[in-house]
Amino acid sequence: MDALARLTSKGQITVPKAVRDALELHTGDNVHFRVEGEVVVLAKTPDLLDLAGSVPVPPQVRGRSWDEIRDAAWARQWRDGES
């Protein structure tokens, strides 16, 4: 799909409706811009809260802080000789 938009004097662009529809963009959604040479890729970024509960948490780490979980994983990697 190709769509055109005009840059305003404030550096703003309205994302064309066809693009918003294709990406299922709605008010308040976040987007990511990636520059590849002279081309820009626009992508919808997921709302991390939508992912809540999508990955099971093993019983042995429930209630532990992320820092504790990460530190334990790093310690296992070093202990097991992984880099």
PDB file of C-alpha atoms in Angstrom, residues 18 35 40 57 59 62:
ATOM      1  CA  ALA A  18      -5.804   3.740   5.058  1.00  0.00           C
ATOM      2  CA  VAL A  35      15.079   5.111   9.248  1.00  0.00           C
ATOM      3  CA  VAL A  40      11.220   5.380   7.004  1.00  0.00           C
ATOM      4  CA  VAL A  57       5.456 -17.629  35.478  1.00  0.00           C
ATOM      5  CA  PRO A  59       6.127 -21.219  40.646  1.00  0.00           C
ATOM      6  CA  ARG A  62       6.617 -16.013  41.619  1.00  0.00           C
TER       7      ARG A  62
END
